[in-house]
Amino acid sequence: MNYIASIGSYSIMIREVFKKPTKWSVMKTLILKEIDELIFGSLGIIIFISFFIGGVVTIQTALNLTSPLIPRSLIGFATRQSVILEFAPTFTSIIMAGKVGSYITSSIGTMRVTEQIDALEVMGVNSLNYLVFPKIIALLMYPFAIAIAMYVGILGGWIAGVFGGFSSSADFIKGIQNEFIPFHITYAFIKTIVFAFVIATIPSYHGYYMKGGALEVGKASTTSFVWTSVVIIILNYILTQLLLG
């Protein structure tokens, strides 16, 4: 019953986020601030992870291609498919659930503990719209970060394959181009938009409705990361079945 109550509270929160909007002059500043902190502040870790994930996928694929009958271009093909379909959108989103989600929960939770949210309500401000809406809009830029992750992941695979002696540059590039389906990019971006909404709202929910003091802020951050990751994995399965099944 607690889970059902939480789902209900979350749904009510989403409805309230879009009611009684904050003045645009204020909202514009908040959105730009969130884009800087949530997206551009995360590009470093996204690029770092994507580069090495692409390299690892290439090396593992190459080491498992023991038959001389299998073309070496399959290394590039497998790297492209793995990075675009799963590692860039899904694995990166789980990392972002930890980095960005914990930040969102702790920042809103701290405002709840220090009664800043109550002060906003007293001033007649819709606190949910003021706090959560800018994060949702900012994370609409998330596909931009995932596009960079795709590029860097494939680049990392190419560097690992060519300079590690597992594949020639021509074979790897041939594999990247082989049987490319443009819808796979669309599929990855659709997943990314859905995951971005989850990353923006579930941590906000745990921060906004938390009770207690500073210790509970830390617990809420951990709980929000767990549930955000669980929802991302479940939605990943559902979206893959709907879009590619």
PDB file of C-alpha atoms in Angstrom:
ATOM      1  CA  MET A   1       0.000   0.000   0.000  1.00  0.00           C
ATOM      2  CA  ASN A   2       2.919   2.334   0.663  1.00  0.00           C
ATOM      3  CA  TYR A   3       4.072   1.896  -2.937  1.00  0.00           C
ATOM      4  CA  ILE A   4       0.596   2.715  -4.264  1.00  0.00           C
ATOM      5  CA  ALA A   5       0.419   5.795  -2.010  1.00  0.00           C
ATOM      6  CA  SER A   6       3.845   6.912  -3.254  1.00  0.00           C
ATOM      7  CA  ILE A   7       2.785   6.516  -6.899  1.00  0.00           C
ATOM      8  CA  GLY A   8      -0.313   8.596  -6.148  1.00  0.00           C
ATOM      9  CA  SER A   9       1.726  11.321  -4.420  1.00  0.00           C
ATOM     10  CA  TYR A  10       4.176  11.350  -7.320  1.00  0.00           C
ATOM     11  CA  SER A  11       1.324  11.749  -9.848  1.00  0.00           C
ATOM     12  CA  ILE A  12      -0.161  14.617  -7.835  1.00  0.00           C
ATOM     13  CA  MET A  13       3.268  16.255  -7.682  1.00  0.00           C
ATOM     14  CA  ILE A  14       3.636  16.064 -11.487  1.00  0.00           C
ATOM     15  CA  ARG A  15       0.218  17.711 -11.899  1.00  0.00           C
ATOM     16  CA  GLU A  16       1.106  20.488  -9.458  1.00  0.00           C
ATOM     17  CA  VAL A  17       4.418  21.171 -11.213  1.00  0.00           C
ATOM     18  CA  PHE A  18       2.577  22.485 -14.277  1.00  0.00           C
ATOM     19  CA  LYS A  19       0.018  24.574 -12.372  1.00  0.00           C
ATOM     20  CA  LYS A  20       0.395  28.263 -11.479  1.00  0.00           C
ATOM     21  CA  PRO A  21       3.650  28.911 -13.392  1.00  0.00           C
ATOM     22  CA  THR A  22       6.344  31.211 -12.068  1.00  0.00           C
ATOM     23  CA  LYS A  23       7.015  34.518 -13.845  1.00  0.00           C
ATOM     24  CA  TRP A  24       9.009  33.918 -17.062  1.00  0.00           C
ATOM     25  CA  SER A  25      11.715  36.455 -16.161  1.00  0.00           C
ATOM     26  CA  VAL A  26      12.451  34.428 -13.000  1.00  0.00           C
ATOM     27  CA  MET A  27      11.944  31.030 -14.650  1.00  0.00           C
ATOM     28  CA  LYS A  28      14.371  31.814 -17.489  1.00  0.00           C
ATOM     29  CA  THR A  29      17.179  32.443 -14.995  1.00  0.00           C
ATOM     30  CA  LEU A  30      16.356  29.238 -13.108  1.00  0.00           C
ATOM     31  CA  ILE A  31      16.336  27.145 -16.303  1.00  0.00           C
ATOM     32  CA  LEU A  32      19.716  28.484 -17.476  1.00  0.00           C
ATOM     33  CA  LYS A  33      21.175  27.798 -14.030  1.00  0.00           C
ATOM     34  CA  GLU A  34      19.884  24.207 -14.081  1.00  0.00           C
ATOM     35  CA  ILE A  35      21.197  23.598 -17.630  1.00  0.00           C
ATOM     36  CA  ASP A  36      24.639  24.704 -16.478  1.00  0.00           C
ATOM     37  CA  GLU A  37      24.611  22.537 -13.338  1.00  0.00           C
ATOM     38  CA  LEU A  38      22.789  19.421 -14.582  1.00  0.00           C
ATOM     39  CA  ILE A  39      23.934  19.135 -18.217  1.00  0.00           C
ATOM     40  CA  PHE A  40      27.192  21.015 -18.785  1.00  0.00           C
ATOM     41  CA  GLY A  41      28.416  20.109 -15.315  1.00  0.00           C
ATOM     42  CA  SER A  42      27.989  16.428 -16.183  1.00  0.00           C
ATOM     43  CA  LEU A  43      29.658  16.388 -19.609  1.00  0.00           C
ATOM     44  CA  GLY A  44      33.089  15.586 -18.165  1.00  0.00           C
ATOM     45  CA  ILE A  45      32.036  12.358 -16.457  1.00  0.00           C
ATOM     46  CA  ILE A  46      29.833  11.381 -19.442  1.00  0.00           C
ATOM     47  CA  ILE A  47      32.734  11.764 -21.892  1.00  0.00           C
ATOM     48  CA  PHE A  48      35.164   9.937 -19.594  1.00  0.00           C
ATOM     49  CA  ILE A  49      32.830   6.952 -19.059  1.00  0.00           C
ATOM     50  CA  SER A  50      31.731   6.732 -22.709  1.00  0.00           C
ATOM     51  CA  PHE A  51      35.296   6.716 -24.025  1.00  0.00           C
ATOM     52  CA  PHE A  52      36.402   3.785 -21.890  1.00  0.00           C
ATOM     53  CA  ILE A  53      33.137   1.854 -22.263  1.00  0.00           C
ATOM     54  CA  GLY A  54      33.550   2.021 -26.052  1.00  0.00           C
ATOM     55  CA  GLY A  55      37.133   0.806 -25.728  1.00  0.00           C
ATOM     56  CA  VAL A  56      36.158  -2.086 -23.446  1.00  0.00           C
ATOM     57  CA  VAL A  57      33.354  -3.216 -25.789  1.00  0.00           C
ATOM     58  CA  THR A  58      35.782  -3.227 -28.723  1.00  0.00           C
ATOM     59  CA  ILE A  59      38.439  -5.214 -26.863  1.00  0.00           C
ATOM     60  CA  GLN A  60      35.966  -7.782 -25.519  1.00  0.00           C
ATOM     61  CA  THR A  61      34.394  -8.246 -28.948  1.00  0.00           C
ATOM     62  CA  ALA A  62      37.776  -8.642 -30.623  1.00  0.00           C
ATOM     63  CA  LEU A  63      38.978 -11.187 -28.055  1.00  0.00           C
ATOM     64  CA  ASN A  64      35.867 -13.318 -28.573  1.00  0.00           C
ATOM     65  CA  LEU A  65      36.156 -13.400 -32.379  1.00  0.00           C
ATOM     66  CA  THR A  66      38.389 -16.462 -32.579  1.00  0.00           C
ATOM     67  CA  SER A  67      37.096 -17.902 -35.868  1.00  0.00           C
ATOM     68  CA  PRO A  68      38.967 -16.772 -39.008  1.00  0.00           C
ATOM     69  CA  LEU A  69      35.664 -17.014 -40.909  1.00  0.00           C
ATOM     70  CA  ILE A  70      34.173 -14.073 -38.995  1.00  0.00           C
ATOM     71  CA  PRO A  71      35.066 -10.712 -40.618  1.00  0.00           C
ATOM     72  CA  ARG A  72      37.001  -8.244 -38.454  1.00  0.00           C
ATOM     73  CA  SER A  73      34.524  -5.532 -39.440  1.00  0.00           C
ATOM     74  CA  LEU A  74      32.137  -7.151 -36.957  1.00  0.00           C
ATOM     75  CA  ILE A  75      34.159  -5.452 -34.177  1.00  0.00           C
ATOM     76  CA  GLY A  76      33.116  -1.998 -35.369  1.00  0.00           C
ATOM     77  CA  PHE A  77      29.547  -3.178 -35.949  1.00  0.00           C
ATOM     78  CA  ALA A  78      29.226  -4.608 -32.430  1.00  0.00           C
ATOM     79  CA  THR A  79      30.746  -1.488 -30.867  1.00  0.00           C
ATOM     80  CA  ARG A  80      28.345   0.792 -32.749  1.00  0.00           C
ATOM     81  CA  GLN A  81      25.284  -1.255 -31.826  1.00  0.00           C
ATOM     82  CA  SER A  82      26.267  -1.626 -28.166  1.00  0.00           C
ATOM     83  CA  VAL A  83      27.080   2.043 -27.671  1.00  0.00           C
ATOM     84  CA  ILE A  84      24.093   3.505 -29.540  1.00  0.00           C
ATOM     85  CA  LEU A  85      21.420   1.079 -28.341  1.00  0.00           C
ATOM     86  CA  GLU A  86      22.376   0.537 -24.710  1.00  0.00           C
ATOM     87  CA  PHE A  87      25.548   1.957 -23.246  1.00  0.00           C
ATOM     88  CA  ALA A  88      25.085   5.613 -24.242  1.00  0.00           C
ATOM     89  CA  PRO A  89      21.383   6.065 -23.350  1.00  0.00           C
ATOM     90  CA  THR A  90      20.890   3.548 -20.525  1.00  0.00           C
ATOM     91  CA  PHE A  91      24.233   3.112 -18.759  1.00  0.00           C
ATOM     92  CA  THR A  92      24.889   6.862 -18.851  1.00  0.00           C
ATOM     93  CA  SER A  93      21.390   7.542 -17.470  1.00  0.00           C
ATOM     94  CA  ILE A  94      22.050   5.302 -14.468  1.00  0.00           C
ATOM     95  CA  ILE A  95      25.297   7.201 -13.831  1.00  0.00           C
ATOM     96  CA  MET A  96      23.358  10.466 -14.142  1.00  0.00           C
ATOM     97  CA  ALA A  97      20.754   9.136 -11.696  1.00  0.00           C
ATOM     98  CA  GLY A  98      23.563   8.930  -9.153  1.00  0.00           C
ATOM     99  CA  LYS A  99      25.261  12.242  -9.934  1.00  0.00           C
ATOM    100  CA  VAL A 100      22.354  14.494 -10.926  1.00  0.00           C
ATOM    101  CA  GLY A 101      19.629  12.667  -8.977  1.00  0.00           C
ATOM    102  CA  SER A 102      21.523  12.849  -5.687  1.00  0.00           C
ATOM    103  CA  TYR A 103      22.205  16.542  -6.255  1.00  0.00           C
ATOM    104  CA  ILE A 104      18.513  17.262  -6.940  1.00  0.00           C
ATOM    105  CA  THR A 105      17.314  15.302  -3.896  1.00  0.00           C
ATOM    106  CA  SER A 106      19.858  16.813  -1.523  1.00  0.00           C
ATOM    107  CA  SER A 107      19.308  20.392  -2.723  1.00  0.00           C
ATOM    108  CA  ILE A 108      15.508  20.226  -2.492  1.00  0.00           C
ATOM    109  CA  GLY A 109      15.684  18.172   0.724  1.00  0.00           C
ATOM    110  CA  THR A 110      17.943  20.774   2.312  1.00  0.00           C
ATOM    111  CA  MET A 111      15.436  23.470   1.361  1.00  0.00           C
ATOM    112  CA  ARG A 112      12.701  21.391   3.022  1.00  0.00           C
ATOM    113  CA  VAL A 113      14.751  20.925   6.206  1.00  0.00           C
ATOM    114  CA  THR A 114      15.643  24.628   6.433  1.00  0.00           C
ATOM    115  CA  GLU A 115      11.997  25.613   5.750  1.00  0.00           C
ATOM    116  CA  GLN A 116      12.835  27.534   2.567  1.00  0.00           C
ATOM    117  CA  ILE A 117      10.045  25.667   0.738  1.00  0.00           C
ATOM    118  CA  ASP A 118       7.569  26.783   3.420  1.00  0.00           C
ATOM    119  CA  ALA A 119       8.759  30.356   2.891  1.00  0.00           C
ATOM    120  CA  LEU A 120       8.075  30.082  -0.853  1.00  0.00           C
ATOM    121  CA  GLU A 121       4.561  28.819  -0.154  1.00  0.00           C
ATOM    122  CA  VAL A 122       3.903  31.681   2.279  1.00  0.00           C
ATOM    123  CA  MET A 123       4.931  34.175  -0.428  1.00  0.00           C
ATOM    124  CA  GLY A 124       2.328  32.633  -2.758  1.00  0.00           C
ATOM    125  CA  VAL A 125       4.860  30.902  -5.026  1.00  0.00           C
ATOM    126  CA  ASN A 126       4.072  27.459  -6.422  1.00  0.00           C
ATOM    127  CA  SER A 127       7.158  25.800  -4.920  1.00  0.00           C
ATOM    128  CA  LEU A 128       6.888  22.678  -7.095  1.00  0.00           C
ATOM    129  CA  ASN A 129       6.798  24.739 -10.288  1.00  0.00           C
ATOM    130  CA  TYR A 130       9.636  26.937  -8.997  1.00  0.00           C
ATOM    131  CA  LEU A 131      11.880  24.012  -8.003  1.00  0.00           C
ATOM    132  CA  VAL A 132      11.020  21.094 -10.317  1.00  0.00           C
ATOM    133  CA  PHE A 133       9.881  22.649 -13.628  1.00  0.00           C
ATOM    134  CA  PRO A 134      13.310  24.230 -14.425  1.00  0.00           C
ATOM    135  CA  LYS A 135      14.955  20.841 -13.889  1.00  0.00           C
ATOM    136  CA  ILE A 136      12.531  19.128 -16.289  1.00  0.00           C
ATOM    137  CA  ILE A 137      13.150  21.767 -18.977  1.00  0.00           C
ATOM    138  CA  ALA A 138      16.916  21.716 -18.412  1.00  0.00           C
ATOM    139  CA  LEU A 139      17.050  17.943 -18.837  1.00  0.00           C
ATOM    140  CA  LEU A 140      15.376  18.247 -22.248  1.00  0.00           C
ATOM    141  CA  MET A 141      18.960  19.082 -23.266  1.00  0.00           C
ATOM    142  CA  TYR A 142      19.978  15.600 -22.101  1.00  0.00           C
ATOM    143  CA  PRO A 143      19.836  14.061 -25.639  1.00  0.00           C
ATOM    144  CA  PHE A 144      22.618  16.525 -26.560  1.00  0.00           C
ATOM    145  CA  ALA A 145      24.807  14.926 -23.877  1.00  0.00           C
ATOM    146  CA  ILE A 146      23.871  11.423 -25.046  1.00  0.00           C
ATOM    147  CA  ALA A 147      24.765  12.301 -28.657  1.00  0.00           C
ATOM    148  CA  ILE A 148      28.228  13.288 -27.413  1.00  0.00           C
ATOM    149  CA  ALA A 149      28.387  10.013 -25.432  1.00  0.00           C
ATOM    150  CA  MET A 150      27.611   8.032 -28.615  1.00  0.00           C
ATOM    151  CA  TYR A 151      30.316   9.799 -30.598  1.00  0.00           C
ATOM    152  CA  VAL A 152      32.949   9.530 -27.872  1.00  0.00           C
ATOM    153  CA  GLY A 153      32.067   5.875 -27.184  1.00  0.00           C
ATOM    154  CA  ILE A 154      32.543   4.879 -30.829  1.00  0.00           C
ATOM    155  CA  LEU A 155      35.716   7.003 -30.996  1.00  0.00           C
ATOM    156  CA  GLY A 156      37.035   5.207 -27.893  1.00  0.00           C
ATOM    157  CA  GLY A 157      36.258   1.886 -29.564  1.00  0.00           C
ATOM    158  CA  TRP A 158      38.089   2.921 -32.739  1.00  0.00           C
ATOM    159  CA  ILE A 159      41.166   4.027 -30.770  1.00  0.00           C
ATOM    160  CA  ALA A 160      41.191   0.809 -28.707  1.00  0.00           C
ATOM    161  CA  GLY A 161      40.721  -1.357 -31.799  1.00  0.00           C
ATOM    162  CA  VAL A 162      43.254   0.327 -34.064  1.00  0.00           C
ATOM    163  CA  PHE A 163      45.994   1.206 -31.580  1.00  0.00           C
ATOM    164  CA  GLY A 164      45.495  -2.034 -29.654  1.00  0.00           C
ATOM    165  CA  GLY A 165      46.067  -4.044 -32.830  1.00  0.00           C
ATOM    166  CA  PHE A 166      42.650  -5.711 -32.753  1.00  0.00           C
ATOM    167  CA  SER A 167      41.362  -4.233 -36.019  1.00  0.00           C
ATOM    168  CA  SER A 168      42.476  -2.054 -38.896  1.00  0.00           C
ATOM    169  CA  SER A 169      40.935   1.393 -39.226  1.00  0.00           C
ATOM    170  CA  ALA A 170      39.309   0.459 -42.547  1.00  0.00           C
ATOM    171  CA  ASP A 171      37.687  -2.689 -41.087  1.00  0.00           C
ATOM    172  CA  PHE A 172      36.406  -0.833 -38.031  1.00  0.00           C
ATOM    173  CA  ILE A 173      34.890   2.000 -40.068  1.00  0.00           C
ATOM    174  CA  LYS A 174      33.370  -0.530 -42.478  1.00  0.00           C
ATOM    175  CA  GLY A 175      31.736  -2.229 -39.497  1.00  0.00           C
ATOM    176  CA  ILE A 176      30.373   1.101 -38.211  1.00  0.00           C
ATOM    177  CA  GLN A 177      28.773   1.779 -41.610  1.00  0.00           C
ATOM    178  CA  ASN A 178      27.519  -1.762 -42.178  1.00  0.00           C
ATOM    179  CA  GLU A 179      23.713  -2.217 -42.043  1.00  0.00           C
ATOM    180  CA  PHE A 180      23.163   1.064 -40.213  1.00  0.00           C
ATOM    181  CA  ILE A 181      19.516   1.641 -39.261  1.00  0.00           C
ATOM    182  CA  PRO A 182      18.750   5.350 -38.640  1.00  0.00           C
ATOM    183  CA  PHE A 183      15.754   4.477 -36.429  1.00  0.00           C
ATOM    184  CA  HIS A 184      18.163   3.143 -33.802  1.00  0.00           C
ATOM    185  CA  ILE A 185      19.308   6.737 -33.190  1.00  0.00           C
ATOM    186  CA  THR A 186      15.662   7.830 -32.882  1.00  0.00           C
ATOM    187  CA  TYR A 187      15.006   4.942 -30.495  1.00  0.00           C
ATOM    188  CA  ALA A 188      17.964   5.958 -28.327  1.00  0.00           C
ATOM    189  CA  PHE A 189      16.806   9.588 -28.180  1.00  0.00           C
ATOM    190  CA  ILE A 190      13.221   8.592 -27.310  1.00  0.00           C
ATOM    191  CA  LYS A 191      14.602   6.538 -24.410  1.00  0.00           C
ATOM    192  CA  THR A 192      16.799   9.444 -23.412  1.00  0.00           C
ATOM    193  CA  ILE A 193      13.876  11.903 -23.218  1.00  0.00           C
ATOM    194  CA  VAL A 194      11.894   9.481 -21.046  1.00  0.00           C
ATOM    195  CA  PHE A 195      14.899   8.814 -18.792  1.00  0.00           C
ATOM    196  CA  ALA A 196      15.532  12.570 -18.498  1.00  0.00           C
ATOM    197  CA  PHE A 197      11.992  13.112 -17.191  1.00  0.00           C
ATOM    198  CA  VAL A 198      12.508  10.306 -14.666  1.00  0.00           C
ATOM    199  CA  ILE A 199      15.877  11.712 -13.523  1.00  0.00           C
ATOM    200  CA  ALA A 200      14.316  15.155 -13.039  1.00  0.00           C
ATOM    201  CA  THR A 201      11.131  14.123 -11.210  1.00  0.00           C
ATOM    202  CA  ILE A 202      11.783  11.057  -9.007  1.00  0.00           C
ATOM    203  CA  PRO A 203      14.727  12.647  -7.106  1.00  0.00           C
ATOM    204  CA  SER A 204      12.645  15.851  -6.813  1.00  0.00           C
ATOM    205  CA  TYR A 205       9.804  13.827  -5.309  1.00  0.00           C
ATOM    206  CA  HIS A 206      12.073  12.257  -2.678  1.00  0.00           C
ATOM    207  CA  GLY A 207      13.604  15.613  -1.799  1.00  0.00           C
ATOM    208  CA  TYR A 208      10.343  17.551  -1.693  1.00  0.00           C
ATOM    209  CA  TYR A 209       8.378  15.121   0.488  1.00  0.00           C
ATOM    210  CA  MET A 210      11.168  14.071   2.841  1.00  0.00           C
ATOM    211  CA  LYS A 211      10.779  14.555   6.588  1.00  0.00           C
ATOM    212  CA  GLY A 212      13.406  14.919   9.299  1.00  0.00           C
ATOM    213  CA  GLY A 213      16.802  16.565   9.444  1.00  0.00           C
ATOM    214  CA  ALA A 214      20.216  16.462   7.789  1.00  0.00           C
ATOM    215  CA  LEU A 215      20.592  12.692   8.261  1.00  0.00           C
ATOM    216  CA  GLU A 216      17.323  12.059   6.401  1.00  0.00           C
ATOM    217  CA  VAL A 217      18.572  14.171   3.480  1.00  0.00           C
ATOM    218  CA  GLY A 218      21.359  11.624   2.929  1.00  0.00           C
ATOM    219  CA  LYS A 219      18.933   8.705   3.214  1.00  0.00           C
ATOM    220  CA  ALA A 220      16.536  10.365   0.770  1.00  0.00           C
ATOM    221  CA  SER A 221      19.389  10.812  -1.743  1.00  0.00           C
ATOM    222  CA  THR A 222      20.247   7.111  -1.545  1.00  0.00           C
ATOM    223  CA  THR A 223      16.596   6.064  -1.856  1.00  0.00           C
ATOM    224  CA  SER A 224      16.043   8.354  -4.846  1.00  0.00           C
ATOM    225  CA  PHE A 225      19.067   6.879  -6.655  1.00  0.00           C
ATOM    226  CA  VAL A 226      17.827   3.323  -6.090  1.00  0.00           C
ATOM    227  CA  TRP A 227      14.292   4.024  -7.299  1.00  0.00           C
ATOM    228  CA  THR A 228      15.405   6.158 -10.231  1.00  0.00           C
ATOM    229  CA  SER A 229      17.694   3.332 -11.393  1.00  0.00           C
ATOM    230  CA  VAL A 230      14.940   0.741 -10.962  1.00  0.00           C
ATOM    231  CA  VAL A 231      12.444   2.816 -12.964  1.00  0.00           C
ATOM    232  CA  ILE A 232      15.016   3.468 -15.714  1.00  0.00           C
ATOM    233  CA  ILE A 233      15.727  -0.269 -16.066  1.00  0.00           C
ATOM    234  CA  ILE A 234      12.016  -1.145 -16.169  1.00  0.00           C
ATOM    235  CA  LEU A 235      11.246   1.608 -18.697  1.00  0.00           C
ATOM    236  CA  ASN A 236      14.238   0.507 -20.767  1.00  0.00           C
ATOM    237  CA  TYR A 237      12.702  -2.958 -21.093  1.00  0.00           C
ATOM    238  CA  ILE A 238       9.222  -1.576 -21.905  1.00  0.00           C
ATOM    239  CA  LEU A 239      10.464   0.953 -24.486  1.00  0.00           C
ATOM    240  CA  THR A 240      12.716  -1.625 -26.159  1.00  0.00           C
ATOM    241  CA  GLN A 241       9.756  -4.021 -26.453  1.00  0.00           C
ATOM    242  CA  LEU A 242       7.489  -1.274 -27.841  1.00  0.00           C
ATOM    243  CA  LEU A 243       9.929   0.347 -30.254  1.00  0.00           C
ATOM    244  CA  LEU A 244      12.081  -2.561 -31.428  1.00  0.00           C
ATOM    245  CA  GLY A 245       9.945  -5.622 -30.584  1.00  0.00           C
TER     246      GLY A 245
END
